[in-house]
Short mmCIF file of C-alpha atoms and ligand atoms in Angstrom, two decimals:
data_model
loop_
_atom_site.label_atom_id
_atom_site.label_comp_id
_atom_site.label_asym_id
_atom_site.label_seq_id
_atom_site.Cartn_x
_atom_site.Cartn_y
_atom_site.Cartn_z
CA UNK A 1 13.36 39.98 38.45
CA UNK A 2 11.77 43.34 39.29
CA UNK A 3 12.81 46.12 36.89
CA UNK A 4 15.33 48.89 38.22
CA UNK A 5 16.47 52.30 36.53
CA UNK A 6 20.06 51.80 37.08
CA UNK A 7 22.86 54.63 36.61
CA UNK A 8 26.59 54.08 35.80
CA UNK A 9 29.31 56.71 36.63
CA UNK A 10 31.89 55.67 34.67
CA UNK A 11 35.40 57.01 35.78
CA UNK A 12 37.67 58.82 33.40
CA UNK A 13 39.18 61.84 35.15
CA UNK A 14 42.25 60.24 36.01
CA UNK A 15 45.90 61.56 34.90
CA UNK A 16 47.34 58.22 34.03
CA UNK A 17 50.76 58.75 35.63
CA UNK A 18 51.31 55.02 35.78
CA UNK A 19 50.63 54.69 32.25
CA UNK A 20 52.60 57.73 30.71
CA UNK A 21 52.38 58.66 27.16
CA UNK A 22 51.80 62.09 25.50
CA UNK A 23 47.98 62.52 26.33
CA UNK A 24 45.74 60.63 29.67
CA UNK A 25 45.41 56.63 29.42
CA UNK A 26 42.23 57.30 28.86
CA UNK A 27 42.69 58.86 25.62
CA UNK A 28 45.50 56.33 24.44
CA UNK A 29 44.26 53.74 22.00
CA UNK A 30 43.70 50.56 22.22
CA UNK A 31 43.23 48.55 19.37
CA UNK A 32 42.31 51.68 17.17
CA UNK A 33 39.81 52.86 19.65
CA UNK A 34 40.56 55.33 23.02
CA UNK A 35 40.63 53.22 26.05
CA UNK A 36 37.26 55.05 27.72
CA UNK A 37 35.54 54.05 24.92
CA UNK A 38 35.42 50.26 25.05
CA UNK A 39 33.83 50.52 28.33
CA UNK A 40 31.69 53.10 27.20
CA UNK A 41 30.49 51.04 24.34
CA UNK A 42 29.81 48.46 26.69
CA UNK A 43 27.71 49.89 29.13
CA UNK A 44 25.52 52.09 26.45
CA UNK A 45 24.94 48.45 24.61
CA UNK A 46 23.94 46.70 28.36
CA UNK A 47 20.30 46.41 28.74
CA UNK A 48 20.74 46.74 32.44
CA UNK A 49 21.91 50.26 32.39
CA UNK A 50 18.99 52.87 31.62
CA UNK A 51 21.62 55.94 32.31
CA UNK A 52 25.24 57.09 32.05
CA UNK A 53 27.13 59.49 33.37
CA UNK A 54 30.74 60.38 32.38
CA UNK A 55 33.70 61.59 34.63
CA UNK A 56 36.33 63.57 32.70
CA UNK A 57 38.78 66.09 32.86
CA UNK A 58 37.83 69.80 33.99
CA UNK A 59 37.95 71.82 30.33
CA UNK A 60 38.11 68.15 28.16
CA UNK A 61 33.84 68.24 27.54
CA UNK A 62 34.29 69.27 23.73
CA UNK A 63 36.99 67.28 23.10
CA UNK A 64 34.99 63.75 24.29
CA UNK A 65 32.41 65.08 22.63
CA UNK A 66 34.11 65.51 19.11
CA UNK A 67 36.57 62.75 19.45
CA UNK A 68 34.65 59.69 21.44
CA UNK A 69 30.90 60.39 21.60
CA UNK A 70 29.98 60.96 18.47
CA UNK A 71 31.82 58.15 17.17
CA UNK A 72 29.57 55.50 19.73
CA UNK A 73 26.16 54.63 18.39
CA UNK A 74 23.58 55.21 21.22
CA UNK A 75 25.66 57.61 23.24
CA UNK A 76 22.97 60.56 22.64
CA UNK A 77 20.26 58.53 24.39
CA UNK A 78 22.08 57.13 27.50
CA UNK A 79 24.82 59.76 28.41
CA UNK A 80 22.77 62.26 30.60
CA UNK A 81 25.73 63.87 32.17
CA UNK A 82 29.51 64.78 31.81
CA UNK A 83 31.19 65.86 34.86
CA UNK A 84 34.50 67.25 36.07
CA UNK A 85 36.22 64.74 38.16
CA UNK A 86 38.20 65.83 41.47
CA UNK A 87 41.62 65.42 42.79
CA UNK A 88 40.63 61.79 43.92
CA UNK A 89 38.98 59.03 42.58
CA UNK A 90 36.59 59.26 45.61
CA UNK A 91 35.83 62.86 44.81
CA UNK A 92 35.07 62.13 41.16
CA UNK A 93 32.56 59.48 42.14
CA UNK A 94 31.29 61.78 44.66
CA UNK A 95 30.94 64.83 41.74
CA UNK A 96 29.45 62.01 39.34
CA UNK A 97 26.70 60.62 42.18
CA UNK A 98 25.80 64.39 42.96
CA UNK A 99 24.90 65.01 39.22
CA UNK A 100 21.99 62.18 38.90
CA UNK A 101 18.86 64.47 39.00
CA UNK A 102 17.02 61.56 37.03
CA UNK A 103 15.18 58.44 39.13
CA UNK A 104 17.81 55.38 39.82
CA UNK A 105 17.52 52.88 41.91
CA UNK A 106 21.11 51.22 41.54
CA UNK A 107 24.09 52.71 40.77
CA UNK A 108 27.08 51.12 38.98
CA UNK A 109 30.55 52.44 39.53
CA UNK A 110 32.93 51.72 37.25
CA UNK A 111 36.67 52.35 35.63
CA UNK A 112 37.07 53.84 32.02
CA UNK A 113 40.47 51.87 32.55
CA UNK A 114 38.69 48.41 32.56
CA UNK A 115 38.04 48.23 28.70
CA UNK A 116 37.22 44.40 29.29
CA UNK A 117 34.42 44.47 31.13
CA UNK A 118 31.31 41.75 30.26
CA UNK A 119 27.52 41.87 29.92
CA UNK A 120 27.52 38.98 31.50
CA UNK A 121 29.35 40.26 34.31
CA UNK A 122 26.88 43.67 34.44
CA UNK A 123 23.89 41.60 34.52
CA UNK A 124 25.22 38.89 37.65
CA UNK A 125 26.66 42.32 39.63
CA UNK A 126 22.83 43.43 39.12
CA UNK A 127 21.57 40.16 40.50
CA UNK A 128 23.67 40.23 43.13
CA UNK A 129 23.32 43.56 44.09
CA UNK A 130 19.38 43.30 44.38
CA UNK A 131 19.49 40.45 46.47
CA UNK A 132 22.65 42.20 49.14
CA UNK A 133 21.83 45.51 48.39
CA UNK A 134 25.31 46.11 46.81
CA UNK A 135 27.93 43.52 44.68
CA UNK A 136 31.67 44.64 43.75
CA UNK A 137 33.52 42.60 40.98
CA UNK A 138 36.58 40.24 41.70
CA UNK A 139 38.39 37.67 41.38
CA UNK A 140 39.99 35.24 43.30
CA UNK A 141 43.82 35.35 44.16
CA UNK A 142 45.53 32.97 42.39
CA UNK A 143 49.07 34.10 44.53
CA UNK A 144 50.02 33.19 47.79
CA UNK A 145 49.55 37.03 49.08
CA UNK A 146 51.80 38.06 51.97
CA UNK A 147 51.37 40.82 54.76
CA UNK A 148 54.39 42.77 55.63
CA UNK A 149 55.60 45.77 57.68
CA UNK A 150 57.45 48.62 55.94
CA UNK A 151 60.58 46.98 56.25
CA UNK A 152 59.25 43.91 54.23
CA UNK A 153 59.20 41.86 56.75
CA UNK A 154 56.07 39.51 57.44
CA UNK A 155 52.96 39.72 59.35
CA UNK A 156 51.03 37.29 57.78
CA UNK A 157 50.06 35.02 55.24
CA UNK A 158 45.97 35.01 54.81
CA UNK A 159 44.36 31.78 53.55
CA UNK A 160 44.04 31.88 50.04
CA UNK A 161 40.60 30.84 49.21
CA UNK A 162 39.78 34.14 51.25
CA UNK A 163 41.68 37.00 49.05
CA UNK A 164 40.05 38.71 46.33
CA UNK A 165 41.38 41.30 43.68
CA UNK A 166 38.84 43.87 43.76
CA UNK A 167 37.68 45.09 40.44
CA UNK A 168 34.99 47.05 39.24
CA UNK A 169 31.82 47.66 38.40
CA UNK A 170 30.98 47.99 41.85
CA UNK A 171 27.18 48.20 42.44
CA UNK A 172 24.97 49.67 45.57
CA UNK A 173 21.92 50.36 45.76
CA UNK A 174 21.34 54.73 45.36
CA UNK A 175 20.27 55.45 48.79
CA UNK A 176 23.43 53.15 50.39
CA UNK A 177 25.92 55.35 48.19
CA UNK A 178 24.49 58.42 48.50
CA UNK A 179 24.92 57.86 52.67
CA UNK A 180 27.96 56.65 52.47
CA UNK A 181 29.48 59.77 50.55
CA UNK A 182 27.31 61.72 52.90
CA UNK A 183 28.89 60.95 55.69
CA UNK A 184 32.51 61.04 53.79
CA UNK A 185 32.08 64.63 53.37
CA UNK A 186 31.27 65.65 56.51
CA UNK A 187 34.84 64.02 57.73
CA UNK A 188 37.26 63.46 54.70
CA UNK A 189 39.87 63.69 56.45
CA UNK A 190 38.88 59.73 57.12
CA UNK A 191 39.21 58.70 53.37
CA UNK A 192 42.80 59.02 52.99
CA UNK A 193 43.76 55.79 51.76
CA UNK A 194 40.27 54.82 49.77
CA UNK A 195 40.85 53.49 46.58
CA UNK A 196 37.53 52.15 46.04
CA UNK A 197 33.96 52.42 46.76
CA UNK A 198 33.36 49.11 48.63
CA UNK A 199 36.10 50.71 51.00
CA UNK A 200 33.35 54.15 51.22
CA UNK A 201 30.37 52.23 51.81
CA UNK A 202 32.51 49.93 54.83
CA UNK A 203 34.11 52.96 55.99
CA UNK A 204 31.41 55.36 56.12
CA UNK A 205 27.71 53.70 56.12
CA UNK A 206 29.05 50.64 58.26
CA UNK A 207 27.69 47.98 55.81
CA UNK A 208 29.66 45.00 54.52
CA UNK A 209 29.71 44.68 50.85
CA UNK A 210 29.17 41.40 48.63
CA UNK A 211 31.52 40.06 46.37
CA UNK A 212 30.78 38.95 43.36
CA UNK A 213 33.04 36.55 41.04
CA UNK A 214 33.92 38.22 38.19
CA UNK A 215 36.59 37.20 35.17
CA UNK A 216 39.95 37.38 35.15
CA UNK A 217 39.99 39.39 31.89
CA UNK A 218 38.32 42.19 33.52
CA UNK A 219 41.73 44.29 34.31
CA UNK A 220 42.59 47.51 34.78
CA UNK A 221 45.07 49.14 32.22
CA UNK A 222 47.45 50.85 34.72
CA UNK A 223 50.82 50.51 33.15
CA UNK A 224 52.42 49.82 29.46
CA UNK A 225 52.53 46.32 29.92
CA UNK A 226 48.60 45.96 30.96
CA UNK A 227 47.87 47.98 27.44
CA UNK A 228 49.72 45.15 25.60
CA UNK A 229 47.94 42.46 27.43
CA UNK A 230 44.84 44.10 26.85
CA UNK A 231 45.59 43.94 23.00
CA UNK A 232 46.13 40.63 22.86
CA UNK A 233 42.74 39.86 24.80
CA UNK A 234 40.96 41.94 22.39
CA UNK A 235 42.36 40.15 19.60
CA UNK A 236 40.98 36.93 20.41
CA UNK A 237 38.09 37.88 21.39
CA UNK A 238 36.87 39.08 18.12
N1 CTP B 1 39.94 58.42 38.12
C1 CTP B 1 39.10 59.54 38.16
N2 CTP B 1 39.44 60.61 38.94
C2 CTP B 1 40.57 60.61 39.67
C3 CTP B 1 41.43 59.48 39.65
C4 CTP B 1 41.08 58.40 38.86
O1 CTP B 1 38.07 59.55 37.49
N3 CTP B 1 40.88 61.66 40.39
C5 CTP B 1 39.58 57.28 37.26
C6 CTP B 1 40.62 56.99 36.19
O2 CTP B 1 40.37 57.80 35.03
C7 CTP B 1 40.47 55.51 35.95
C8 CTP B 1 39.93 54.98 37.27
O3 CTP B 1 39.53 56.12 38.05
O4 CTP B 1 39.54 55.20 34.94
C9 CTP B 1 40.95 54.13 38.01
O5 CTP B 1 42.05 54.92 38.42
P1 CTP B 1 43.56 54.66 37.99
O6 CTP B 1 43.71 53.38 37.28
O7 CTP B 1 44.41 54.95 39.17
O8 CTP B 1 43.78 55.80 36.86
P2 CTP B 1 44.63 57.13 36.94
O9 CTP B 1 44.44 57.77 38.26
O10 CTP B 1 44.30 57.91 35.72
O11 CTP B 1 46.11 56.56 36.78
P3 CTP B 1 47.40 56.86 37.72
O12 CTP B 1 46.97 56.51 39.14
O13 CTP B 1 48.46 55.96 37.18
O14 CTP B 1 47.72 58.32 37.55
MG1 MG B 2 45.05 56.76 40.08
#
């Protein structure tokens, strides 16, 4: 396959509300090591990734530096930017996509809360993304998912076979993404409920996004209960 320079913005300018605990989730550690960095590790180790850029917290750039980068082997060559995040996760991406100054062809969007994430899964999300132009992780539903008004009361019950959990990475190709969150600033006022990026690229450049199976491991550490589970995935993995 044709060789790409491919950027990740990796997400970690979140407040963690869900979460709670004395400093941001993505501080809190996980098996002895702060959440953001297992992804970190992960995508500075992936040979599909040529270039990294970090979302954090305005006025937290020291302390990542002193407390996570210098402790991750490889950081100094692939981390070519730390950013400030926004008030949204849509305007963090958007702050993190504005800051790549270097040549990419593909870039990889992903959560500092997903500590599981998978070469494996990096390198098919590249495939997959080459051949549709973009590829977002997910899984399968394995729940009967149900459609309801405010009152609880149902709408409908979609088939199945048809309902993903959307994860990330999420993939598009630069010029797609950079459109996209184009056109979302010229009318935010349309990107009220976005909570991801396949949602921006639908919503604002008009193109349908792939899916892309990814593992059921891959989660997102939201609240305490996802941190334990995490743990115990961790611990039989190594
Ligand atoms: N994120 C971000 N900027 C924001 C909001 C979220 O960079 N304004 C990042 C988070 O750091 C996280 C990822 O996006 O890695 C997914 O968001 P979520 O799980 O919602 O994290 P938080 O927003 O930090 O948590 P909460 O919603 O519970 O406050
Ligand atoms: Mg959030």
């Amino acid at each position: 396959m044709e060789e790409t320079r491919n950027t990740c913005i990796l997400l970690a300018a979140g407040k963690g509300q869900r979460l709670g605990g004395p400093v941001p989730k993505q501080y809190q550690l996980l098996s002895g090591k702060p959440l953001m960095a297992w992804s970190l590790t992960a995508f500075v180790k992936s040979p599909a990734i040529s270039d990294i850029v970090l979302v954090i917290p305005e006025g937290d750039g020291d302390y990542v530096r002193e407390s996570i980068l210098t402790k991750i082997p490889g950081v100094a060559e692939k981390v070519r930017a730390l950013v400030p995040g926004g008030a949204e996760r849509y305007l963090s991406v958007g702050n993190g996509l504005s800051s790549i100054t270097w040549p990419c062809d593909y870039v990889f969007v992903h959560d500092g809360a997903r500590p599981m994430i998978q070469e494996e899964t990096i390198e098919r999300l590249l495939a997959d993304a080459k051949t549709y132009g973009s590829a977002i992780a997910g899984v399968r539903s394995k729940d009967t998912v149900r459609i309801t008004d405010e009152d609880g009361c149902g709408i409908s019950t979609p088939d199945r076979r048809n309902v993903w959990i959307v994860q990330t990475p999420q993939v598009f190709r630069k010029d797609l993404l950079d459109r996209a969150y184009e056109k979302l600033r010229e009318e935010p006022e349309r990107a009220k409920s976005i909570t991801d990026d396949g949602m921006v690229v639908e919503t604002f450049a008009g193109v349908s996004v792939h899916m892309c199976e990814a593992s059921y491991d891959n989660l997102k550490v939201t609240t305490p209960d996802d941190l334990a589970a995490a743990q115990v995935l961790l611990s039989h993995r190594h």
